[in-house]
Amino acid sequence: SNSIHEIKNTKLLTQKYSESLNAKYYYSNKGGPSPARNIGVKKSKYNHIIFIDDDTIVQKGFINNYEKTWLKSGNCKIIGGKVIPVSKLPIPSFVNKEFMWVFALNDLGNKCIELKYPQLLFTANISIYLTKLERNKKLFNEILGKRYLYNYVLFGEDVELCYRYQLENAKIKGMVDQK
């Protein structure tokens, strides 16, 4: 789970913008993002929910871009935005585009494209359409995305979610640039 400092900053930022963004802050001490995201799913009141990581920096018009993309996307299940990590270390030049996911890099260009298995999105910047029935279920696998012994993190709750929906033939799209 996050440090006390990160938790306090996330809570303060959410409280600062909660009225203007119609956002709420819920905390889970279960560890890992999946239990917290499942609380958000359960407490959500609307069909569209947006997930971002606490270290995600969003661009101006972030929510409006999601809204516009949903209006144009028909029966889509998941829409994801760009995820471009801010790092002091460059990605090695020998790493080709198909392995950028290792660096949590998700930049599909400036077009909204439908993704096919095994393409995926990261929950650092994602919006999901949920039915009322789905809001009462645990959407994210809580075994994944959790810290275990010796701080070992088992990643993949976002990968599992995308693949599960793709195997059910749900439409998943990578979103236009968030500018």
Short mmCIF file of C-alpha atoms in Angstrom, two decimals:
data_model
loop_
_atom_site.label_atom_id
_atom_site.label_comp_id
_atom_site.label_asym_id
_atom_site.label_seq_id
_atom_site.Cartn_x
_atom_site.Cartn_y
_atom_site.Cartn_z
CA SER A 1 0.00 0.00 0.00
CA ASN A 2 1.01 3.63 -0.30
CA SER A 3 3.01 5.50 2.32
CA ILE A 4 1.23 7.64 4.92
CA HIS A 5 2.51 10.74 3.08
CA GLU A 6 0.99 9.59 -0.25
CA ILE A 7 -2.31 8.70 1.43
CA LYS A 8 -2.57 12.14 3.08
CA ASN A 9 -1.72 13.96 -0.18
CA THR A 10 -4.26 11.94 -2.17
CA LYS A 11 -6.95 12.58 0.44
CA LEU A 12 -6.20 16.34 0.58
CA LEU A 13 -6.21 16.69 -3.22
CA THR A 14 -9.45 14.76 -3.54
CA GLN A 15 -11.12 16.87 -0.86
CA LYS A 16 -9.92 20.06 -2.58
CA TYR A 17 -11.53 19.12 -5.92
CA SER A 18 -14.34 16.82 -4.81
CA GLU A 19 -17.19 19.35 -5.12
CA SER A 20 -16.24 20.71 -8.53
CA LEU A 21 -15.54 17.22 -9.92
CA ASN A 22 -18.32 15.32 -8.14
CA ALA A 23 -15.61 13.03 -6.76
CA LYS A 24 -15.40 11.16 -3.47
CA TYR A 25 -12.47 9.75 -1.52
CA TYR A 26 -12.64 6.24 -0.04
CA TYR A 27 -9.74 4.56 1.67
CA SER A 28 -9.02 0.84 1.95
CA ASN A 29 -6.26 -0.57 4.12
CA LYS A 30 -6.43 -4.01 2.46
CA GLY A 31 -3.37 -3.16 0.38
CA GLY A 32 -3.08 -2.88 -3.38
CA PRO A 33 -5.33 -1.04 -5.81
CA SER A 34 -7.88 -3.79 -6.48
CA PRO A 35 -9.77 -3.68 -3.14
CA ALA A 36 -9.88 0.13 -3.26
CA ARG A 37 -11.11 0.15 -6.86
CA ASN A 38 -13.79 -2.42 -5.98
CA ILE A 39 -15.01 -0.09 -3.20
CA GLY A 40 -15.20 2.70 -5.79
CA VAL A 41 -17.17 0.45 -8.15
CA LYS A 42 -19.61 -0.54 -5.41
CA LYS A 43 -20.15 3.05 -4.24
CA SER A 44 -20.48 4.50 -7.75
CA LYS A 45 -23.85 5.89 -8.76
CA TYR A 46 -23.33 6.29 -12.49
CA ASN A 47 -22.62 3.99 -15.41
CA HIS A 48 -19.22 5.47 -16.24
CA ILE A 49 -16.37 5.41 -13.74
CA ILE A 50 -12.83 6.76 -14.20
CA PHE A 51 -9.80 5.30 -12.46
CA ILE A 52 -6.45 7.05 -12.24
CA ASP A 53 -3.46 6.22 -10.10
CA ASP A 54 -2.49 8.59 -7.30
CA ASP A 55 0.65 9.56 -9.22
CA THR A 56 -1.17 10.23 -12.51
CA ILE A 57 -0.99 13.80 -13.76
CA VAL A 58 -4.05 14.59 -15.85
CA GLN A 59 -4.24 17.18 -18.60
CA LYS A 60 -6.67 20.09 -18.80
CA GLY A 61 -10.00 18.82 -20.17
CA PHE A 62 -9.35 15.29 -18.88
CA ILE A 63 -12.95 14.52 -17.87
CA ASN A 64 -14.42 16.34 -20.90
CA ASN A 65 -12.22 14.22 -23.19
CA TYR A 66 -13.57 11.05 -21.63
CA GLU A 67 -17.13 12.34 -21.96
CA LYS A 68 -16.67 13.21 -25.66
CA THR A 69 -15.03 9.86 -26.38
CA TRP A 70 -17.84 7.94 -24.64
CA LEU A 71 -20.43 9.80 -26.70
CA LYS A 72 -18.63 8.75 -29.92
CA SER A 73 -17.83 5.18 -28.85
CA GLY A 74 -21.18 3.41 -28.99
CA ASN A 75 -21.26 0.12 -27.14
CA CYS A 76 -17.71 0.29 -25.83
CA LYS A 77 -16.89 -1.29 -22.43
CA ILE A 78 -13.54 0.30 -21.56
CA ILE A 79 -11.76 3.40 -22.79
CA GLY A 80 -8.21 4.15 -21.74
CA GLY A 81 -6.12 7.26 -21.99
CA LYS A 82 -2.42 7.67 -22.47
CA VAL A 83 -0.08 6.61 -19.72
CA ILE A 84 3.35 8.12 -20.14
CA PRO A 85 5.56 7.58 -17.08
CA VAL A 86 7.65 10.45 -15.86
CA SER A 87 11.06 8.98 -15.24
CA LYS A 88 14.55 10.32 -14.94
CA LEU A 89 15.83 7.19 -16.67
CA PRO A 90 15.27 6.76 -20.42
CA ILE A 91 13.68 3.61 -21.78
CA PRO A 92 16.49 1.55 -23.33
CA SER A 93 16.68 1.91 -27.11
CA PHE A 94 16.68 -1.88 -27.62
CA VAL A 95 13.13 -2.15 -26.21
CA ASN A 96 10.69 -2.25 -29.12
CA LYS A 97 7.11 -0.95 -29.11
CA GLU A 98 5.42 -4.26 -28.29
CA PHE A 99 7.23 -4.42 -24.92
CA MET A 100 6.57 -0.84 -23.77
CA TRP A 101 3.94 -2.18 -21.36
CA VAL A 102 6.81 -3.37 -19.16
CA PHE A 103 7.47 0.32 -18.46
CA ALA A 104 3.72 1.04 -17.96
CA LEU A 105 3.82 3.08 -21.15
CA ASN A 106 0.57 3.23 -23.07
CA ASP A 107 0.68 5.68 -25.95
CA LEU A 108 -1.44 4.56 -28.88
CA GLY A 109 -1.05 7.80 -30.80
CA ASN A 110 -3.65 10.48 -31.40
CA LYS A 111 -6.52 8.34 -32.66
CA CYS A 112 -9.20 6.45 -30.78
CA ILE A 113 -8.64 2.86 -31.86
CA GLU A 114 -10.25 -0.42 -30.92
CA LEU A 115 -7.88 -2.76 -29.15
CA LYS A 116 -7.74 -6.47 -29.87
CA TYR A 117 -6.30 -9.21 -27.72
CA PRO A 118 -3.49 -9.09 -26.56
CA GLN A 119 -3.44 -5.26 -26.61
CA LEU A 120 -4.26 -3.79 -23.22
CA LEU A 121 -4.82 -0.68 -21.14
CA PHE A 122 -3.53 0.28 -17.71
CA THR A 123 -5.76 1.35 -14.84
CA ALA A 124 -3.54 4.38 -14.27
CA ASN A 125 -5.92 6.14 -16.70
CA ILE A 126 -9.05 4.22 -17.61
CA SER A 127 -12.82 4.61 -17.76
CA ILE A 128 -15.24 1.69 -17.59
CA TYR A 129 -18.93 1.42 -18.45
CA LEU A 130 -20.68 -0.47 -15.65
CA THR A 131 -24.21 -1.80 -15.49
CA LYS A 132 -26.07 -1.66 -12.18
CA LEU A 133 -25.47 -5.40 -11.78
CA GLU A 134 -21.71 -5.00 -12.35
CA ARG A 135 -21.51 -2.26 -9.69
CA ASN A 136 -22.53 -4.87 -7.11
CA LYS A 137 -19.74 -7.28 -8.05
CA LYS A 138 -16.00 -7.23 -7.46
CA LEU A 139 -14.77 -6.03 -10.83
CA PHE A 140 -11.04 -6.21 -10.06
CA ASN A 141 -9.30 -9.43 -9.05
CA GLU A 142 -8.11 -8.80 -5.47
CA ILE A 143 -5.40 -11.46 -5.59
CA LEU A 144 -3.62 -9.40 -8.25
CA GLY A 145 -2.25 -5.91 -7.68
CA LYS A 146 -1.37 -6.65 -4.07
CA ARG A 147 1.75 -6.54 -1.90
CA TYR A 148 2.86 -9.82 -0.42
CA LEU A 149 5.75 -11.04 1.70
CA TYR A 150 8.96 -8.99 1.39
CA ASN A 151 7.06 -6.21 -0.42
CA TYR A 152 6.71 -8.40 -3.53
CA VAL A 153 3.93 -6.97 -5.69
CA LEU A 154 1.85 -9.25 -7.87
CA PHE A 155 0.77 -6.95 -10.70
CA GLY A 156 -1.78 -7.51 -13.37
CA GLU A 157 -5.27 -6.64 -12.17
CA ASP A 158 -5.61 -4.21 -15.08
CA VAL A 159 -4.23 -6.72 -17.59
CA GLU A 160 -6.61 -9.41 -16.30
CA LEU A 161 -9.58 -7.01 -16.54
CA CYS A 162 -8.80 -6.07 -20.17
CA TYR A 163 -8.21 -9.65 -21.22
CA ARG A 164 -11.37 -10.86 -19.47
CA TYR A 165 -13.49 -8.29 -21.32
CA GLN A 166 -11.72 -8.96 -24.62
CA LEU A 167 -12.44 -12.68 -24.28
CA GLU A 168 -16.11 -11.74 -23.78
CA ASN A 169 -15.89 -9.77 -27.08
CA ALA A 170 -16.38 -6.41 -25.36
CA LYS A 171 -15.13 -3.32 -27.20
CA ILE A 172 -12.05 -1.72 -25.65
CA LYS A 173 -10.56 1.48 -27.04
CA GLY A 174 -7.42 3.46 -26.60
CA MET A 175 -8.39 7.13 -26.33
CA VAL A 176 -7.34 10.20 -28.23
CA ASP A 177 -4.57 12.37 -26.85
CA GLN A 178 -5.70 14.13 -23.69
CA LYS A 179 -5.05 17.70 -24.84
#
